[in-house]
Structures are given as structure tokens and as C-alpha cells.
Amino acid sequence: MKDMNVSSKPSMTISKCIFFGILITIPILLFLSHKNSSSAIVTTTTTSSNSDTDLKIRPGYATYDSYIQRQLNKTLNPKLRKIWTTRDWDRKIQVFSKFFNELKNRKLLLESSKVLCIGARMGQEVEALKRVGVSDSVGMDLVPYPPLVVKGDFHNQPFDDANFDLEFSNVFDHALFPEKFVSEIERTLKPGGVCVLHVALSRRADKYSANDLYSVEPLKKLFKRSELIHTRTVDGFGLDTEVVFRKKR
């Protein structure tokens, strides 16, 4: 009997160790399971939010004034201004005339339309409009170029509400505040008015750009008071996509 009692003690000790080991292991497994579930949730959330990264604002502007000054550095560059008014003048007018004639053929632009060209620099767009029969048109840029272009900031247009039938721009990439850029277009467009944007989706814009656009989806979200009419591929001085919205009546 004595020998039997002695041999049973190690067996009882092992059983206790196994029992306590299981008790300790269960909470650890539950913790790890919960952690993995949390990680999966975070990963899913991060993936779904990537759709909002199709419009990225470039860093490097400490103040709005520094942003404006950088834009002015390009617009006032004497070498560029000479190119815009000589070598590029007729070529750009021909290309813009083609674009505007296509808009006329689709009945989006009429000869009676009142048109604003945003970021028009030297006014080639305005001259092109006049050549296709749309005489009531004006350009807007930080630096005026009379009589084709008046002074204005596209983040805060100097025009009344519901003033234009059509607004055209190929400088969306220069907007530091895209939502303000779009809201000003929608403010100054008449109900039923059309906005035509030329943007770059397949390549990055120049060093003076303030944002990078990777799809049309951010534009659809920004135009809260308008509906998308169509998109198409174009070849417009480095810009590859035409996006057209109509302001709801």
C-alpha cells in the first residue's frame, strides 16, 4: 500500500499541471483570436477607404499666399508668356476650336451661350469660342489679359450666381481646394448649365499642379448639384479626359 501511494503522487501532479495549463491556454487563445479579428477589421476599413485617394492634394504650401505666388510664378514667366502668345497661339486656338465645335454638335454649346473659361491665361480659349460663333465669352485668370481675360481666382469667382450657360476649364489640377473650385462653378452656372473639364488621369500634371486626380469618381462626389453627362478620351495638351456635368434645374 505504501508503494502504491508513492507512485500515485507523480500522476496526480501531472494531471494538475495539465489542468492548469489548459486554464492558462484558453484565455491566451481567446485573446489572440480577438486580436486577429480586430486586425482583419482594420485591414478591411483601410482597403475600403482607398477609393478616396483618387484625388490627392500635393504638400508644400504653407499658406494660401504661397500657393498663389507659385501659380503667379508660372503665369508671369516672360518666356512662357512669349510662347503662349506666339508659337502656341494659333496651335491652341485650332485645338480649342475643335473641342468647342464638338460641344456645339452635341448641343451642349450654342452660339447664344454665355461662356466662362477658367484659367484662360492669354485667352486662346476665348478667341477660339469667338471663331466658332460664340461671342459672349470671357476668360478668367490670376493675371488679366484684356480684352480676353479678366482677373479672378477660381476659388472665389468674381461673378454673380447663375451667370453662365457653360464653363470650361483645363486647370482643375491647379486647384488647391478642389471642393471650392467646383462649388464656385456650380454657384455661377445657370440651372441646366454645363461644365466641361479637361483633366489628366493616365499621367501626372506639371510641377505647378496642386492636386493629382486618378479617376472620375472624386469629381462625381464634388459636383453635388450636377449630374455627369459623359466622359471621353481627348488629346488636350497633356490632358487625356473630358468630363462633362450639367447643373440640375
PDB file of N, CA and C in Angstrom, residues 142-228:
ATOM      1  N   LEU A 142      -5.523  84.568 -62.773  1.00  0.00           N
ATOM      2  CA  LEU A 142      -4.950  85.425 -61.732  1.00  0.00           C
ATOM      3  C   LEU A 142      -4.379  86.715 -62.315  1.00  0.00           C
ATOM      4  N   VAL A 143      -3.894  86.620 -63.552  1.00  0.00           N
ATOM      5  CA  VAL A 143      -3.345  87.788 -64.241  1.00  0.00           C
ATOM      6  C   VAL A 143      -4.252  88.116 -65.422  1.00  0.00           C
ATOM      7  N   PRO A 144      -4.830  89.307 -65.498  1.00  0.00           N
ATOM      8  CA  PRO A 144      -5.719  89.644 -66.620  1.00  0.00           C
ATOM      9  C   PRO A 144      -4.949  89.803 -67.923  1.00  0.00           C
ATOM     10  N   TYR A 145      -5.647  89.589 -69.021  1.00  0.00           N
ATOM     11  CA  TYR A 145      -5.080  89.803 -70.351  1.00  0.00           C
ATOM     12  C   TYR A 145      -6.191  90.400 -71.222  1.00  0.00           C
ATOM     13  N   PRO A 146      -6.442  91.707 -71.047  1.00  0.00           N
ATOM     14  CA  PRO A 146      -7.548  92.363 -71.761  1.00  0.00           C
ATOM     15  C   PRO A 146      -7.345  92.294 -73.267  1.00  0.00           C
ATOM     16  N   PRO A 147      -8.444  92.202 -74.004  1.00  0.00           N
ATOM     17  CA  PRO A 147      -9.845  92.159 -73.533  1.00  0.00           C
ATOM     18  C   PRO A 147     -10.374  90.751 -73.335  1.00  0.00           C
ATOM     19  N   LEU A 148      -9.510  89.736 -73.487  1.00  0.00           N
ATOM     20  CA  LEU A 148      -9.983  88.353 -73.461  1.00  0.00           C
ATOM     21  C   LEU A 148     -10.103  87.767 -72.060  1.00  0.00           C
ATOM     22  N   VAL A 149      -9.249  88.225 -71.142  1.00  0.00           N
ATOM     23  CA  VAL A 149      -9.167  87.603 -69.821  1.00  0.00           C
ATOM     24  C   VAL A 149      -9.266  88.653 -68.725  1.00  0.00           C
ATOM     25  N   VAL A 150     -10.161  88.400 -67.750  1.00  0.00           N
ATOM     26  CA  VAL A 150     -10.291  89.277 -66.587  1.00  0.00           C
ATOM     27  C   VAL A 150      -9.603  88.629 -65.391  1.00  0.00           C
ATOM     28  N   LYS A 151      -9.311  89.442 -64.391  1.00  0.00           N
ATOM     29  CA  LYS A 151      -8.637  88.939 -63.189  1.00  0.00           C
ATOM     30  C   LYS A 151      -9.631  88.224 -62.290  1.00  0.00           C
ATOM     31  N   GLY A 152      -9.225  87.057 -61.793  1.00  0.00           N
ATOM     32  CA  GLY A 152     -10.081  86.320 -60.874  1.00  0.00           C
ATOM     33  C   GLY A 152      -9.417  85.061 -60.363  1.00  0.00           C
ATOM     34  N   ASP A 153      -9.835  84.636 -59.175  1.00  0.00           N
ATOM     35  CA  ASP A 153      -9.340  83.426 -58.533  1.00  0.00           C
ATOM     36  C   ASP A 153     -10.442  82.375 -58.641  1.00  0.00           C
ATOM     37  N   PHE A 154     -10.123  81.221 -59.208  1.00  0.00           N
ATOM     38  CA  PHE A 154     -11.184  80.225 -59.399  1.00  0.00           C
ATOM     39  C   PHE A 154     -11.695  79.634 -58.092  1.00  0.00           C
ATOM     40  N   HIS A 155     -11.013  79.911 -56.965  1.00  0.00           N
ATOM     41  CA  HIS A 155     -11.553  79.514 -55.663  1.00  0.00           C
ATOM     42  C   HIS A 155     -12.604  80.507 -55.170  1.00  0.00           C
ATOM     43  N   ASN A 156     -12.683  81.655 -55.808  1.00  0.00           N
ATOM     44  CA  ASN A 156     -13.632  82.699 -55.403  1.00  0.00           C
ATOM     45  C   ASN A 156     -13.942  83.566 -56.618  1.00  0.00           C
ATOM     46  N   GLN A 157     -14.767  83.058 -57.512  1.00  0.00           N
ATOM     47  CA  GLN A 157     -15.040  83.741 -58.771  1.00  0.00           C
ATOM     48  C   GLN A 157     -15.687  85.115 -58.546  1.00  0.00           C
ATOM     49  N   PRO A 158     -15.285  86.120 -59.318  1.00  0.00           N
ATOM     50  CA  PRO A 158     -15.840  87.471 -59.168  1.00  0.00           C
ATOM     51  C   PRO A 158     -17.111  87.682 -60.001  1.00  0.00           C
ATOM     52  N   PHE A 159     -18.011  86.680 -59.987  1.00  0.00           N
ATOM     53  CA  PHE A 159     -19.216  86.763 -60.803  1.00  0.00           C
ATOM     54  C   PHE A 159     -20.445  86.454 -59.960  1.00  0.00           C
ATOM     55  N   ASP A 160     -21.593  86.912 -60.436  1.00  0.00           N
ATOM     56  CA  ASP A 160     -22.852  86.674 -59.744  1.00  0.00           C
ATOM     57  C   ASP A 160     -23.280  85.221 -59.871  1.00  0.00           C
ATOM     58  N   ASP A 161     -24.218  84.828 -59.032  1.00  0.00           N
ATOM     59  CA  ASP A 161     -24.788  83.488 -59.108  1.00  0.00           C
ATOM     60  C   ASP A 161     -25.509  83.296 -60.449  1.00  0.00           C
ATOM     61  N   ALA A 162     -25.537  82.051 -60.908  1.00  0.00           N
ATOM     62  CA  ALA A 162     -26.303  81.673 -62.106  1.00  0.00           C
ATOM     63  C   ALA A 162     -26.046  82.620 -63.270  1.00  0.00           C
ATOM     64  N   ASN A 163     -24.782  82.790 -63.622  1.00  0.00           N
ATOM     65  CA  ASN A 163     -24.389  83.791 -64.613  1.00  0.00           C
ATOM     66  C   ASN A 163     -24.028  83.201 -65.979  1.00  0.00           C
ATOM     67  N   PHE A 164     -23.585  81.933 -66.009  1.00  0.00           N
ATOM     68  CA  PHE A 164     -23.066  81.363 -67.253  1.00  0.00           C
ATOM     69  C   PHE A 164     -23.837  80.126 -67.695  1.00  0.00           C
ATOM     70  N   ASP A 165     -23.890  79.953 -69.022  1.00  0.00           N
ATOM     71  CA  ASP A 165     -24.506  78.755 -69.598  1.00  0.00           C
ATOM     72  C   ASP A 165     -23.512  77.603 -69.656  1.00  0.00           C
ATOM     73  N   LEU A 166     -22.238  77.934 -69.814  1.00  0.00           N
ATOM     74  CA  LEU A 166     -21.209  76.905 -69.897  1.00  0.00           C
ATOM     75  C   LEU A 166     -19.913  77.434 -69.288  1.00  0.00           C
ATOM     76  N   GLU A 167     -19.226  76.568 -68.551  1.00  0.00           N
ATOM     77  CA  GLU A 167     -17.905  76.901 -68.019  1.00  0.00           C
ATOM     78  C   GLU A 167     -16.933  75.802 -68.427  1.00  0.00           C
ATOM     79  N   PHE A 168     -15.795  76.246 -68.937  1.00  0.00           N
ATOM     80  CA  PHE A 168     -14.761  75.316 -69.412  1.00  0.00           C
ATOM     81  C   PHE A 168     -13.478  75.548 -68.636  1.00  0.00           C
ATOM     82  N   SER A 169     -12.806  74.458 -68.273  1.00  0.00           N
ATOM     83  CA  SER A 169     -11.507  74.602 -67.615  1.00  0.00           C
ATOM     84  C   SER A 169     -10.625  73.395 -67.884  1.00  0.00           C
ATOM     85  N   ASN A 170      -9.335  73.670 -68.073  1.00  0.00           N
ATOM     86  CA  ASN A 170      -8.334  72.605 -68.171  1.00  0.00           C
ATOM     87  C   ASN A 170      -7.264  72.782 -67.091  1.00  0.00           C
ATOM     88  N   VAL A 171      -7.648  73.456 -65.990  1.00  0.00           N
ATOM     89  CA  VAL A 171      -6.685  73.696 -64.902  1.00  0.00           C
ATOM     90  C   VAL A 171      -7.206  73.170 -63.562  1.00  0.00           C
ATOM     91  N   PHE A 172      -8.058  72.150 -63.595  1.00  0.00           N
ATOM     92  CA  PHE A 172      -8.536  71.582 -62.326  1.00  0.00           C
ATOM     93  C   PHE A 172      -7.374  71.140 -61.452  1.00  0.00           C
ATOM     94  N   ASP A 173      -6.300  70.649 -62.076  1.00  0.00           N
ATOM     95  CA  ASP A 173      -5.142  70.166 -61.319  1.00  0.00           C
ATOM     96  C   ASP A 173      -4.442  71.282 -60.544  1.00  0.00           C
ATOM     97  N   HIS A 174      -4.731  72.532 -60.876  1.00  0.00           N
ATOM     98  CA  HIS A 174      -4.119  73.654 -60.164  1.00  0.00           C
ATOM     99  C   HIS A 174      -4.913  74.070 -58.934  1.00  0.00           C
ATOM    100  N   ALA A 175      -6.048  73.439 -58.690  1.00  0.00           N
ATOM    101  CA  ALA A 175      -6.888  73.819 -57.554  1.00  0.00           C
ATOM    102  C   ALA A 175      -6.332  73.241 -56.260  1.00  0.00           C
ATOM    103  N   LEU A 176      -6.024  74.121 -55.329  1.00  0.00           N
ATOM    104  CA  LEU A 176      -5.561  73.677 -54.005  1.00  0.00           C
ATOM    105  C   LEU A 176      -6.737  73.175 -53.177  1.00  0.00           C
ATOM    106  N   PHE A 177      -7.912  73.755 -53.428  1.00  0.00           N
ATOM    107  CA  PHE A 177      -9.135  73.349 -52.747  1.00  0.00           C
ATOM    108  C   PHE A 177     -10.164  72.931 -53.808  1.00  0.00           C
ATOM    109  N   PRO A 178     -10.098  71.693 -54.275  1.00  0.00           N
ATOM    110  CA  PRO A 178     -10.983  71.245 -55.354  1.00  0.00           C
ATOM    111  C   PRO A 178     -12.459  71.420 -55.044  1.00  0.00           C
ATOM    112  N   GLU A 179     -12.843  71.219 -53.775  1.00  0.00           N
ATOM    113  CA  GLU A 179     -14.266  71.372 -53.437  1.00  0.00           C
ATOM    114  C   GLU A 179     -14.732  72.811 -53.615  1.00  0.00           C
ATOM    115  N   LYS A 180     -13.850  73.766 -53.337  1.00  0.00           N
ATOM    116  CA  LYS A 180     -14.191  75.176 -53.537  1.00  0.00           C
ATOM    117  C   LYS A 180     -14.201  75.507 -55.026  1.00  0.00           C
ATOM    118  N   PHE A 181     -13.270  74.967 -55.762  1.00  0.00           N
ATOM    119  CA  PHE A 181     -13.215  75.138 -57.216  1.00  0.00           C
ATOM    120  C   PHE A 181     -14.549  74.720 -57.842  1.00  0.00           C
ATOM    121  N   VAL A 182     -15.040  73.553 -57.458  1.00  0.00           N
ATOM    122  CA  VAL A 182     -16.283  73.027 -58.024  1.00  0.00           C
ATOM    123  C   VAL A 182     -17.498  73.795 -57.521  1.00  0.00           C
ATOM    124  N   SER A 183     -17.525  74.129 -56.240  1.00  0.00           N
ATOM    125  CA  SER A 183     -18.686  74.835 -55.693  1.00  0.00           C
ATOM    126  C   SER A 183     -18.856  76.199 -56.334  1.00  0.00           C
ATOM    127  N   GLU A 184     -17.746  76.853 -56.710  1.00  0.00           N
ATOM    128  CA  GLU A 184     -17.840  78.143 -57.387  1.00  0.00           C
ATOM    129  C   GLU A 184     -18.370  77.975 -58.811  1.00  0.00           C
ATOM    130  N   ILE A 185     -18.009  76.893 -59.463  1.00  0.00           N
ATOM    131  CA  ILE A 185     -18.566  76.610 -60.787  1.00  0.00           C
ATOM    132  C   ILE A 185     -20.072  76.407 -60.683  1.00  0.00           C
ATOM    133  N   GLU A 186     -20.482  75.594 -59.724  1.00  0.00           N
ATOM    134  CA  GLU A 186     -21.912  75.324 -59.571  1.00  0.00           C
ATOM    135  C   GLU A 186     -22.680  76.570 -59.140  1.00  0.00           C
ATOM    136  N   ARG A 187     -22.035  77.433 -58.393  1.00  0.00           N
ATOM    137  CA  ARG A 187     -22.694  78.677 -57.981  1.00  0.00           C
ATOM    138  C   ARG A 187     -22.944  79.596 -59.168  1.00  0.00           C
ATOM    139  N   THR A 188     -21.962  79.733 -60.046  1.00  0.00           N
ATOM    140  CA  THR A 188     -22.062  80.708 -61.139  1.00  0.00           C
ATOM    141  C   THR A 188     -22.696  80.129 -62.410  1.00  0.00           C
ATOM    142  N   LEU A 189     -22.922  78.826 -62.449  1.00  0.00           N
ATOM    143  CA  LEU A 189     -23.628  78.222 -63.580  1.00  0.00           C
ATOM    144  C   LEU A 189     -25.129  78.432 -63.432  1.00  0.00           C
ATOM    145  N   LYS A 190     -25.789  78.656 -64.544  1.00  0.00           N
ATOM    146  CA  LYS A 190     -27.249  78.706 -64.540  1.00  0.00           C
ATOM    147  C   LYS A 190     -27.802  77.292 -64.339  1.00  0.00           C
ATOM    148  N   PRO A 191     -29.003  77.159 -63.786  1.00  0.00           N
ATOM    149  CA  PRO A 191     -29.634  75.832 -63.744  1.00  0.00           C
ATOM    150  C   PRO A 191     -29.718  75.252 -65.161  1.00  0.00           C
ATOM    151  N   GLY A 192     -29.277  74.035 -65.318  1.00  0.00           N
ATOM    152  CA  GLY A 192     -29.209  73.436 -66.642  1.00  0.00           C
ATOM    153  C   GLY A 192     -27.921  73.743 -67.383  1.00  0.00           C
ATOM    154  N   GLY A 193     -27.073  74.585 -66.786  1.00  0.00           N
ATOM    155  CA  GLY A 193     -25.797  74.933 -67.402  1.00  0.00           C
ATOM    156  C   GLY A 193     -24.813  73.778 -67.378  1.00  0.00           C
ATOM    157  N   VAL A 194     -23.808  73.878 -68.236  1.00  0.00           N
ATOM    158  CA  VAL A 194     -22.865  72.779 -68.454  1.00  0.00           C
ATOM    159  C   VAL A 194     -21.459  73.173 -68.031  1.00  0.00           C
ATOM    160  N   CYS A 195     -20.777  72.256 -67.368  1.00  0.00           N
ATOM    161  CA  CYS A 195     -19.357  72.424 -67.034  1.00  0.00           C
ATOM    162  C   CYS A 195     -18.554  71.366 -67.772  1.00  0.00           C
ATOM    163  N   VAL A 196     -17.522  71.809 -68.483  1.00  0.00           N
ATOM    164  CA  VAL A 196     -16.641  70.903 -69.229  1.00  0.00           C
ATOM    165  C   VAL A 196     -15.237  71.009 -68.638  1.00  0.00           C
ATOM    166  N   LEU A 197     -14.729  69.895 -68.142  1.00  0.00           N
ATOM    167  CA  LEU A 197     -13.377  69.850 -67.593  1.00  0.00           C
ATOM    168  C   LEU A 197     -12.510  68.936 -68.433  1.00  0.00           C
ATOM    169  N   HIS A 198     -11.289  69.384 -68.705  1.00  0.00           N
ATOM    170  CA  HIS A 198     -10.266  68.522 -69.294  1.00  0.00           C
ATOM    171  C   HIS A 198      -9.248  68.228 -68.202  1.00  0.00           C
ATOM    172  N   VAL A 199      -9.060  66.952 -67.914  1.00  0.00           N
ATOM    173  CA  VAL A 199      -8.187  66.541 -66.817  1.00  0.00           C
ATOM    174  C   VAL A 199      -7.239  65.445 -67.284  1.00  0.00           C
ATOM    175  N   ALA A 200      -6.212  65.203 -66.482  1.00  0.00           N
ATOM    176  CA  ALA A 200      -5.244  64.138 -66.757  1.00  0.00           C
ATOM    177  C   ALA A 200      -5.453  63.014 -65.756  1.00  0.00           C
ATOM    178  N   LEU A 201      -5.761  61.814 -66.254  1.00  0.00           N
ATOM    179  CA  LEU A 201      -5.938  60.649 -65.390  1.00  0.00           C
ATOM    180  C   LEU A 201      -4.806  59.637 -65.541  1.00  0.00           C
ATOM    181  N   SER A 202      -4.264  59.527 -66.736  1.00  0.00           N
ATOM    182  CA  SER A 202      -3.251  58.493 -67.002  1.00  0.00           C
ATOM    183  C   SER A 202      -1.824  58.983 -66.773  1.00  0.00           C
ATOM    184  N   ARG A 203      -1.643  60.268 -66.515  1.00  0.00           N
ATOM    185  CA  ARG A 203      -0.311  60.807 -66.259  1.00  0.00           C
ATOM    186  C   ARG A 203      -0.416  61.928 -65.238  1.00  0.00           C
ATOM    187  N   ARG A 204       0.701  62.235 -64.614  1.00  0.00           N
ATOM    188  CA  ARG A 204       0.722  63.298 -63.611  1.00  0.00           C
ATOM    189  C   ARG A 204       0.952  64.636 -64.290  1.00  0.00           C
ATOM    190  N   ALA A 205       0.321  65.663 -63.775  1.00  0.00           N
ATOM    191  CA  ALA A 205       0.424  67.001 -64.352  1.00  0.00           C
ATOM    192  C   ALA A 205       1.761  67.652 -63.989  1.00  0.00           C
ATOM    193  N   ASP A 206       1.905  68.932 -64.360  1.00  0.00           N
ATOM    194  CA  ASP A 206       3.211  69.585 -64.206  1.00  0.00           C
ATOM    195  C   ASP A 206       3.512  69.978 -62.762  1.00  0.00           C
ATOM    196  N   LYS A 207       4.688  70.548 -62.555  1.00  0.00           N
ATOM    197  CA  LYS A 207       5.154  70.848 -61.201  1.00  0.00           C
ATOM    198  C   LYS A 207       4.359  71.952 -60.530  1.00  0.00           C
ATOM    199  N   TYR A 208       3.565  72.690 -61.300  1.00  0.00           N
ATOM    200  CA  TYR A 208       2.758  73.755 -60.714  1.00  0.00           C
ATOM    201  C   TYR A 208       1.390  73.256 -60.257  1.00  0.00           C
ATOM    202  N   SER A 209       1.099  71.993 -60.500  1.00  0.00           N
ATOM    203  CA  SER A 209      -0.187  71.441 -60.088  1.00  0.00           C
ATOM    204  C   SER A 209      -0.273  71.362 -58.569  1.00  0.00           C
ATOM    205  N   ALA A 210      -1.487  71.511 -58.072  1.00  0.00           N
ATOM    206  CA  ALA A 210      -1.708  71.440 -56.623  1.00  0.00           C
ATOM    207  C   ALA A 210      -2.386  70.140 -56.215  1.00  0.00           C
ATOM    208  N   ASN A 211      -2.893  69.389 -57.199  1.00  0.00           N
ATOM    209  CA  ASN A 211      -3.515  68.106 -56.878  1.00  0.00           C
ATOM    210  C   ASN A 211      -3.276  67.109 -58.001  1.00  0.00           C
ATOM    211  N   ASP A 212      -3.483  65.839 -57.679  1.00  0.00           N
ATOM    212  CA  ASP A 212      -3.376  64.761 -58.648  1.00  0.00           C
ATOM    213  C   ASP A 212      -4.681  63.969 -58.645  1.00  0.00           C
ATOM    214  N   LEU A 213      -5.246  63.776 -59.832  1.00  0.00           N
ATOM    215  CA  LEU A 213      -6.517  63.084 -59.986  1.00  0.00           C
ATOM    216  C   LEU A 213      -6.274  61.742 -60.675  1.00  0.00           C
ATOM    217  N   TYR A 214      -6.861  60.660 -60.119  1.00  0.00           N
ATOM    218  CA  TYR A 214      -6.603  59.321 -60.646  1.00  0.00           C
ATOM    219  C   TYR A 214      -7.840  58.648 -61.235  1.00  0.00           C
ATOM    220  N   SER A 215      -9.009  59.236 -61.049  1.00  0.00           N
ATOM    221  CA  SER A 215     -10.226  58.699 -61.643  1.00  0.00           C
ATOM    222  C   SER A 215     -11.284  59.797 -61.661  1.00  0.00           C
ATOM    223  N   VAL A 216     -12.410  59.510 -62.295  1.00  0.00           N
ATOM    224  CA  VAL A 216     -13.509  60.476 -62.376  1.00  0.00           C
ATOM    225  C   VAL A 216     -14.342  60.470 -61.096  1.00  0.00           C
ATOM    226  N   GLU A 217     -14.218  59.436 -60.285  1.00  0.00           N
ATOM    227  CA  GLU A 217     -15.071  59.283 -59.106  1.00  0.00           C
ATOM    228  C   GLU A 217     -15.028  60.484 -58.157  1.00  0.00           C
ATOM    229  N   PRO A 218     -13.840  61.046 -57.839  1.00  0.00           N
ATOM    230  CA  PRO A 218     -13.838  62.225 -56.956  1.00  0.00           C
ATOM    231  C   PRO A 218     -14.619  63.399 -57.528  1.00  0.00           C
ATOM    232  N   LEU A 219     -14.578  63.573 -58.851  1.00  0.00           N
ATOM    233  CA  LEU A 219     -15.333  64.662 -59.481  1.00  0.00           C
ATOM    234  C   LEU A 219     -16.827  64.454 -59.299  1.00  0.00           C
ATOM    235  N   LYS A 220     -17.284  63.223 -59.427  1.00  0.00           N
ATOM    236  CA  LYS A 220     -18.706  62.920 -59.259  1.00  0.00           C
ATOM    237  C   LYS A 220     -19.164  63.251 -57.841  1.00  0.00           C
ATOM    238  N   LYS A 221     -18.284  63.081 -56.871  1.00  0.00           N
ATOM    239  CA  LYS A 221     -18.624  63.417 -55.484  1.00  0.00           C
ATOM    240  C   LYS A 221     -18.605  64.925 -55.259  1.00  0.00           C
ATOM    241  N   LEU A 222     -17.672  65.618 -55.929  1.00  0.00           N
ATOM    242  CA  LEU A 222     -17.538  67.062 -55.735  1.00  0.00           C
ATOM    243  C   LEU A 222     -18.705  67.832 -56.354  1.00  0.00           C
ATOM    244  N   PHE A 223     -19.193  67.389 -57.509  1.00  0.00           N
ATOM    245  CA  PHE A 223     -20.303  68.067 -58.180  1.00  0.00           C
ATOM    246  C   PHE A 223     -21.621  67.629 -57.544  1.00  0.00           C
ATOM    247  N   LYS A 224     -21.925  68.225 -56.408  1.00  0.00           N
ATOM    248  CA  LYS A 224     -23.089  67.819 -55.619  1.00  0.00           C
ATOM    249  C   LYS A 224     -24.414  68.275 -56.227  1.00  0.00           C
ATOM    250  N   ARG A 225     -24.372  69.332 -57.032  1.00  0.00           N
ATOM    251  CA  ARG A 225     -25.608  69.890 -57.594  1.00  0.00           C
ATOM    252  C   ARG A 225     -25.722  69.634 -59.089  1.00  0.00           C
ATOM    253  N   SER A 226     -24.933  68.702 -59.584  1.00  0.00           N
ATOM    254  CA  SER A 226     -24.889  68.436 -61.020  1.00  0.00           C
ATOM    255  C   SER A 226     -24.902  66.938 -61.278  1.00  0.00           C
ATOM    256  N   GLU A 227     -25.204  66.579 -62.516  1.00  0.00           N
ATOM    257  CA  GLU A 227     -25.168  65.188 -62.917  1.00  0.00           C
ATOM    258  C   GLU A 227     -24.149  65.003 -64.037  1.00  0.00           C
ATOM    259  N   LEU A 228     -23.489  63.865 -64.022  1.00  0.00           N
ATOM    260  CA  LEU A 228     -22.486  63.556 -65.045  1.00  0.00           C
ATOM    261  C   LEU A 228     -23.187  63.235 -66.356  1.00  0.00           C
TER     262      LEU A 228
END
